[in-house]
Amino acid sequence: MPKLLIIEDEKNLARFIELELNYEGYETKVASDGRNGLQLALTETWDAILLDLMLPELNGLEVCRRIRQANKTLPIIMITARDSVLDRVSGLDSGADDYIVKPFAIEELLARLRSLFRRVEALGTTELTTITFKDIVVELESCVVKKGDKVIGLTKREYDLLVIFMSNINIVLTREVLLNKVWGYSTGVETNVVDVYVRYLRNKIDDQNQASFIQTVRGTGYVMR
Ligand code: CA
């Protein structure tokens, strides 16, 4: 049973989320301020954290940064009241894996969680320790990417995207599928973010004057071949 920590100071909302998650089979605990939440996050084992942005004692961004310093992989979903680009960007910059905007339908949160756990499963705990395509090698345990002897520095999103491509060689992946697998969005919003990240990734892994490892399939998406 996945164990979730809910760090949320609005008692009614926290209680509502908790009841719904319990009903879906998640084990939960609620912390109602940032300091208490951070302490619980770091001292117990969790499958994921739901973290409100605006919190008393210690705000959500700071809590997120401190969790990340201690734990690089624990999935964090940021809950934000304001749908401003700045909030979303700072949330993701501080190390959150996803965010959800208040007010949200519980179904949306459940979908995000399912998708988050699918990604963790797909990226993490398989038997495989490396995946290789041509001269690119991804060491899954250390998250190190090498091209030949050279280590390539990738951001977390670029890394996730590369792993998805390398796990699906010769399979065309639509923007929606990539958005869902890498960003965890269940609906087809802002699919152009995929194009932007594919471009970043190509710039880092492709050989100059050679065809890209990641080919565009017009009107559909991308394929690594
Ligand atoms: Ca709050």
mmCIF file of C-alpha atoms and ligand atoms in Angstrom:
data_model
loop_
_atom_site.group_PDB
_atom_site.id
_atom_site.type_symbol
_atom_site.label_atom_id
_atom_site.label_comp_id
_atom_site.label_asym_id
_atom_site.label_seq_id
_atom_site.Cartn_x
_atom_site.Cartn_y
_atom_site.Cartn_z
ATOM 1 C CA MET A 1 0.000 0.000 0.000
ATOM 2 C CA PRO A 2 1.636 3.296 -1.041
ATOM 3 C CA LYS A 3 2.291 5.628 1.854
ATOM 4 C CA LEU A 4 1.713 9.337 1.317
ATOM 5 C CA LEU A 5 2.537 12.362 3.423
ATOM 6 C CA ILE A 6 0.138 15.299 2.977
ATOM 7 C CA ILE A 7 1.640 18.622 4.059
ATOM 8 C CA GLU A 8 -1.313 21.006 4.007
ATOM 9 C CA ASP A 9 -2.448 23.604 6.546
ATOM 10 C CA GLU A 10 -6.079 23.865 5.391
ATOM 11 C CA LYS A 11 -7.527 21.283 7.729
ATOM 12 C CA ASN A 12 -10.716 20.610 5.746
ATOM 13 C CA LEU A 13 -8.865 20.156 2.501
ATOM 14 C CA ALA A 14 -6.253 17.918 4.126
ATOM 15 C CA ARG A 15 -8.984 15.804 5.690
ATOM 16 C CA PHE A 16 -10.847 15.547 2.383
ATOM 17 C CA ILE A 17 -7.727 14.493 0.469
ATOM 18 C CA GLU A 18 -6.879 12.004 3.181
ATOM 19 C CA LEU A 19 -10.341 10.377 3.143
ATOM 20 C CA GLU A 20 -10.321 10.066 -0.630
ATOM 21 C CA LEU A 21 -6.814 8.632 -0.709
ATOM 22 C CA ASN A 22 -7.615 6.158 2.062
ATOM 23 C CA TYR A 23 -10.643 5.075 0.090
ATOM 24 C CA GLU A 24 -8.360 4.461 -2.917
ATOM 25 C CA GLY A 25 -6.108 2.310 -0.773
ATOM 26 C CA TYR A 26 -3.319 4.761 0.082
ATOM 27 C CA GLU A 27 -1.962 5.016 3.589
ATOM 28 C CA THR A 28 -1.703 8.671 4.640
ATOM 29 C CA LYS A 29 -0.518 11.041 7.315
ATOM 30 C CA VAL A 30 -1.135 14.797 7.496
ATOM 31 C CA ALA A 31 1.249 17.504 8.652
ATOM 32 C CA SER A 32 -0.276 20.955 9.030
ATOM 33 C CA ASP A 33 2.797 23.168 8.876
ATOM 34 C CA GLY A 34 6.054 23.227 6.942
ATOM 35 C CA ARG A 35 8.410 22.490 9.789
ATOM 36 C CA ASN A 36 6.481 19.496 11.065
ATOM 37 C CA GLY A 37 6.008 18.293 7.475
ATOM 38 C CA LEU A 38 9.714 18.502 6.713
ATOM 39 C CA GLN A 39 10.574 16.583 9.840
ATOM 40 C CA LEU A 40 8.093 13.811 9.024
ATOM 41 C CA ALA A 41 9.252 13.734 5.406
ATOM 42 C CA LEU A 42 12.827 13.140 6.474
ATOM 43 C CA THR A 43 12.288 10.753 9.351
ATOM 44 C CA GLU A 44 9.773 8.278 7.926
ATOM 45 C CA THR A 45 9.632 6.330 4.676
ATOM 46 C CA TRP A 46 7.175 7.610 2.052
ATOM 47 C CA ASP A 47 6.189 6.699 -1.472
ATOM 48 C CA ALA A 48 5.267 10.285 -2.286
ATOM 49 C CA ILE A 49 4.705 13.707 -0.712
ATOM 50 C CA LEU A 50 1.822 16.082 -1.416
ATOM 51 C CA LEU A 51 3.123 19.484 -0.525
ATOM 52 C CA ASP A 52 1.144 22.718 -0.268
ATOM 53 C CA LEU A 53 3.019 25.809 -1.442
ATOM 54 C CA MET A 54 1.725 28.299 1.143
ATOM 55 C CA LEU A 55 2.418 26.908 4.591
ATOM 56 C CA PRO A 56 3.000 28.363 8.054
ATOM 57 C CA GLU A 57 6.435 27.988 9.691
ATOM 58 C CA LEU A 58 8.301 27.003 6.528
ATOM 59 C CA ASN A 59 6.933 27.527 3.017
ATOM 60 C CA GLY A 60 6.454 24.720 0.517
ATOM 61 C CA LEU A 61 9.341 25.734 -1.745
ATOM 62 C CA GLU A 62 11.781 25.645 1.155
ATOM 63 C CA VAL A 63 10.383 22.323 2.391
ATOM 64 C CA CYS A 64 10.762 20.932 -1.115
ATOM 65 C CA ARG A 65 14.362 22.127 -1.444
ATOM 66 C CA ARG A 66 15.316 20.620 1.905
ATOM 67 C CA ILE A 67 13.662 17.291 1.127
ATOM 68 C CA ARG A 68 15.571 17.236 -2.169
ATOM 69 C CA GLN A 69 18.886 17.884 -0.431
ATOM 70 C CA ALA A 70 18.325 14.737 1.596
ATOM 71 C CA ASN A 71 16.462 12.606 -0.915
ATOM 72 C CA LYS A 72 16.901 12.980 -4.668
ATOM 73 C CA THR A 73 14.186 10.585 -5.792
ATOM 74 C CA LEU A 74 11.232 10.830 -3.402
ATOM 75 C CA PRO A 75 8.294 11.934 -5.595
ATOM 76 C CA ILE A 76 6.857 15.328 -4.617
ATOM 77 C CA ILE A 77 3.636 16.836 -5.947
ATOM 78 C CA MET A 78 3.296 20.532 -5.181
ATOM 79 C CA ILE A 79 -0.170 21.886 -4.445
ATOM 80 C CA THR A 80 -0.483 25.528 -5.408
ATOM 81 C CA ALA A 81 -3.379 27.928 -5.005
ATOM 82 C CA ARG A 82 -2.230 30.176 -7.780
ATOM 83 C CA ASP A 83 -1.912 29.038 -11.333
ATOM 84 C CA SER A 84 0.880 31.434 -12.133
ATOM 85 C CA VAL A 85 3.733 30.362 -14.357
ATOM 86 C CA LEU A 86 6.174 31.703 -11.773
ATOM 87 C CA ASP A 87 4.786 29.461 -9.027
ATOM 88 C CA ARG A 88 4.883 26.442 -11.276
ATOM 89 C CA VAL A 89 8.413 27.158 -12.415
ATOM 90 C CA SER A 90 9.702 27.787 -8.892
ATOM 91 C CA GLY A 91 7.967 24.630 -7.717
ATOM 92 C CA LEU A 92 9.616 22.536 -10.377
ATOM 93 C CA ASP A 93 12.953 24.327 -9.888
ATOM 94 C CA SER A 94 12.886 23.567 -6.196
ATOM 95 C CA GLY A 95 12.702 19.879 -7.086
ATOM 96 C CA ALA A 96 8.984 19.029 -7.251
ATOM 97 C CA ASP A 97 8.087 16.352 -9.794
ATOM 98 C CA ASP A 98 4.658 17.719 -10.566
ATOM 99 C CA TYR A 99 2.182 20.305 -9.371
ATOM 100 C CA ILE A 100 -1.567 20.556 -9.097
ATOM 101 C CA VAL A 101 -3.561 23.788 -8.885
ATOM 102 C CA LYS A 102 -6.238 24.427 -6.248
ATOM 103 C CA PRO A 103 -9.134 23.922 -6.510
ATOM 104 C CA PHE A 104 -8.656 20.528 -8.131
ATOM 105 C CA ALA A 105 -10.897 17.535 -8.660
ATOM 106 C CA ILE A 106 -9.817 14.573 -6.577
ATOM 107 C CA GLU A 107 -9.824 12.476 -9.769
ATOM 108 C CA GLU A 108 -7.108 14.717 -11.148
ATOM 109 C CA LEU A 109 -4.948 14.178 -8.088
ATOM 110 C CA LEU A 110 -5.516 10.425 -8.271
ATOM 111 C CA ALA A 111 -4.551 10.423 -11.939
ATOM 112 C CA ARG A 112 -1.373 12.382 -11.175
ATOM 113 C CA LEU A 113 -0.454 9.925 -8.455
ATOM 114 C CA ARG A 114 -1.035 6.888 -10.633
ATOM 115 C CA SER A 115 1.042 8.410 -13.374
ATOM 116 C CA LEU A 116 3.776 9.348 -10.893
ATOM 117 C CA PHE A 117 3.982 5.786 -9.585
ATOM 118 C CA ARG A 118 4.013 4.386 -13.122
ATOM 119 C CA ARG A 119 6.945 6.649 -13.934
ATOM 120 C CA VAL A 120 8.815 5.697 -10.787
ATOM 121 C CA GLU A 121 8.301 2.067 -11.729
ATOM 122 C CA ALA A 122 9.370 2.640 -15.325
ATOM 123 C CA LEU A 123 12.450 4.625 -14.375
ATOM 124 C CA GLY A 124 13.636 3.106 -11.182
ATOM 125 C CA THR A 125 13.390 -0.317 -9.803
ATOM 126 C CA THR A 126 13.760 -2.577 -12.813
ATOM 127 C CA GLU A 127 16.390 -5.289 -13.039
ATOM 128 C CA LEU A 128 18.135 -3.290 -15.713
ATOM 129 C CA THR A 129 21.019 -1.201 -14.520
ATOM 130 C CA THR A 130 22.038 0.281 -17.853
ATOM 131 C CA ILE A 131 20.369 0.936 -21.172
ATOM 132 C CA THR A 132 22.348 1.461 -24.320
ATOM 133 C CA PHE A 133 21.577 2.856 -27.732
ATOM 134 C CA LYS A 134 24.422 3.277 -30.245
ATOM 135 C CA ASP A 135 27.115 5.144 -28.278
ATOM 136 C CA ILE A 136 24.753 6.437 -25.587
ATOM 137 C CA VAL A 137 24.702 4.633 -22.244
ATOM 138 C CA VAL A 138 22.380 5.450 -19.349
ATOM 139 C CA GLU A 139 23.389 4.118 -15.957
ATOM 140 C CA LEU A 140 20.017 3.902 -14.241
ATOM 141 C CA GLU A 141 21.190 3.542 -10.666
ATOM 142 C CA SER A 142 23.404 6.596 -10.690
ATOM 143 C CA CYS A 143 21.396 8.485 -13.359
ATOM 144 C CA VAL A 144 24.634 9.082 -15.279
ATOM 145 C CA VAL A 145 24.439 9.447 -19.055
ATOM 146 C CA LYS A 146 27.520 8.834 -21.178
ATOM 147 C CA LYS A 147 28.186 9.274 -24.837
ATOM 148 C CA GLY A 148 31.298 7.300 -25.606
ATOM 149 C CA ASP A 149 33.581 8.191 -22.699
ATOM 150 C CA LYS A 150 32.037 11.594 -22.129
ATOM 151 C CA VAL A 151 29.503 12.232 -19.374
ATOM 152 C CA ILE A 152 26.551 14.297 -20.596
ATOM 153 C CA GLY A 153 24.942 16.663 -18.090
ATOM 154 C CA LEU A 154 21.163 16.485 -18.315
ATOM 155 C CA THR A 155 18.429 18.089 -16.245
ATOM 156 C CA LYS A 156 15.961 15.740 -14.575
ATOM 157 C CA ARG A 157 13.339 16.270 -17.300
ATOM 158 C CA GLU A 158 15.844 15.723 -20.088
ATOM 159 C CA TYR A 159 17.048 12.592 -18.345
ATOM 160 C CA ASP A 160 13.509 11.216 -17.905
ATOM 161 C CA LEU A 161 12.761 11.993 -21.537
ATOM 162 C CA LEU A 162 15.914 10.241 -22.736
ATOM 163 C CA VAL A 163 15.142 7.150 -20.654
ATOM 164 C CA ILE A 164 11.647 6.946 -22.153
ATOM 165 C CA PHE A 165 13.043 7.222 -25.677
ATOM 166 C CA MET A 166 15.780 4.673 -25.040
ATOM 167 C CA SER A 167 13.280 2.251 -23.528
ATOM 168 C CA ASN A 168 11.130 2.545 -26.673
ATOM 169 C CA ILE A 169 13.568 2.316 -29.585
ATOM 170 C CA ASN A 170 11.778 2.361 -32.979
ATOM 171 C CA ILE A 171 8.442 3.065 -31.318
ATOM 172 C CA VAL A 172 6.753 6.346 -32.236
ATOM 173 C CA LEU A 173 5.816 8.263 -29.089
ATOM 174 C CA THR A 174 3.170 10.961 -29.356
ATOM 175 C CA ARG A 175 3.582 14.282 -27.587
ATOM 176 C CA GLU A 176 0.671 13.318 -25.312
ATOM 177 C CA VAL A 177 2.347 10.061 -24.313
ATOM 178 C CA LEU A 178 5.636 11.840 -23.621
ATOM 179 C CA LEU A 179 3.888 14.579 -21.662
ATOM 180 C CA ASN A 180 2.129 11.951 -19.615
ATOM 181 C CA LYS A 181 5.180 9.784 -18.994
ATOM 182 C CA VAL A 182 7.676 12.527 -18.284
ATOM 183 C CA TRP A 183 5.545 15.313 -16.814
ATOM 184 C CA GLY A 184 2.633 13.242 -15.578
ATOM 185 C CA TYR A 185 -0.097 15.341 -17.134
ATOM 186 C CA SER A 186 -3.120 13.298 -18.006
ATOM 187 C CA THR A 187 -4.588 15.730 -20.490
ATOM 188 C CA GLY A 188 -3.036 17.170 -23.626
ATOM 189 C CA VAL A 189 -2.143 20.619 -22.346
ATOM 190 C CA GLU A 190 0.935 22.536 -23.399
ATOM 191 C CA THR A 191 2.311 19.753 -25.578
ATOM 192 C CA ASN A 192 4.793 22.231 -27.029
ATOM 193 C CA VAL A 193 6.812 21.838 -23.829
ATOM 194 C CA VAL A 194 7.723 18.405 -25.253
ATOM 195 C CA ASP A 195 9.124 20.019 -28.414
ATOM 196 C CA VAL A 196 11.217 22.376 -26.329
ATOM 197 C CA TYR A 197 12.714 19.554 -24.272
ATOM 198 C CA VAL A 198 13.315 17.334 -27.297
ATOM 199 C CA ARG A 199 15.311 20.239 -28.744
ATOM 200 C CA TYR A 200 17.355 20.575 -25.531
ATOM 201 C CA LEU A 201 18.017 16.854 -25.551
ATOM 202 C CA ARG A 202 19.036 16.770 -29.219
ATOM 203 C CA ASN A 203 21.499 19.592 -28.612
ATOM 204 C CA LYS A 204 23.148 17.523 -25.919
ATOM 205 C CA ILE A 205 23.208 14.029 -27.409
ATOM 206 C CA ASP A 206 23.377 14.429 -31.181
ATOM 207 C CA ASP A 207 26.564 14.371 -33.256
ATOM 208 C CA GLN A 208 27.242 17.460 -35.275
ATOM 209 C CA ASN A 209 26.299 17.177 -38.947
ATOM 210 C CA GLN A 210 24.607 13.819 -38.390
ATOM 211 C CA ALA A 211 20.925 12.931 -38.403
ATOM 212 C CA SER A 212 19.369 13.350 -34.973
ATOM 213 C CA PHE A 213 18.951 10.298 -32.752
ATOM 214 C CA ILE A 214 15.427 11.533 -32.127
ATOM 215 C CA GLN A 215 13.434 11.879 -35.333
ATOM 216 C CA THR A 216 10.305 13.967 -35.729
ATOM 217 C CA VAL A 217 7.261 12.116 -36.991
ATOM 218 C CA ARG A 218 5.247 14.864 -38.603
ATOM 219 C CA GLY A 219 1.886 15.475 -36.994
ATOM 220 C CA THR A 220 2.428 12.711 -34.449
ATOM 221 C CA GLY A 221 5.452 12.905 -32.220
ATOM 222 C CA TYR A 222 8.946 11.500 -32.035
ATOM 223 C CA VAL A 223 10.833 8.267 -32.416
ATOM 224 C CA MET A 224 14.348 7.276 -31.434
ATOM 225 C CA ARG A 225 15.940 5.075 -34.039
HETATM 226 CA CA CA B 1 -1.850 26.630 2.530
#
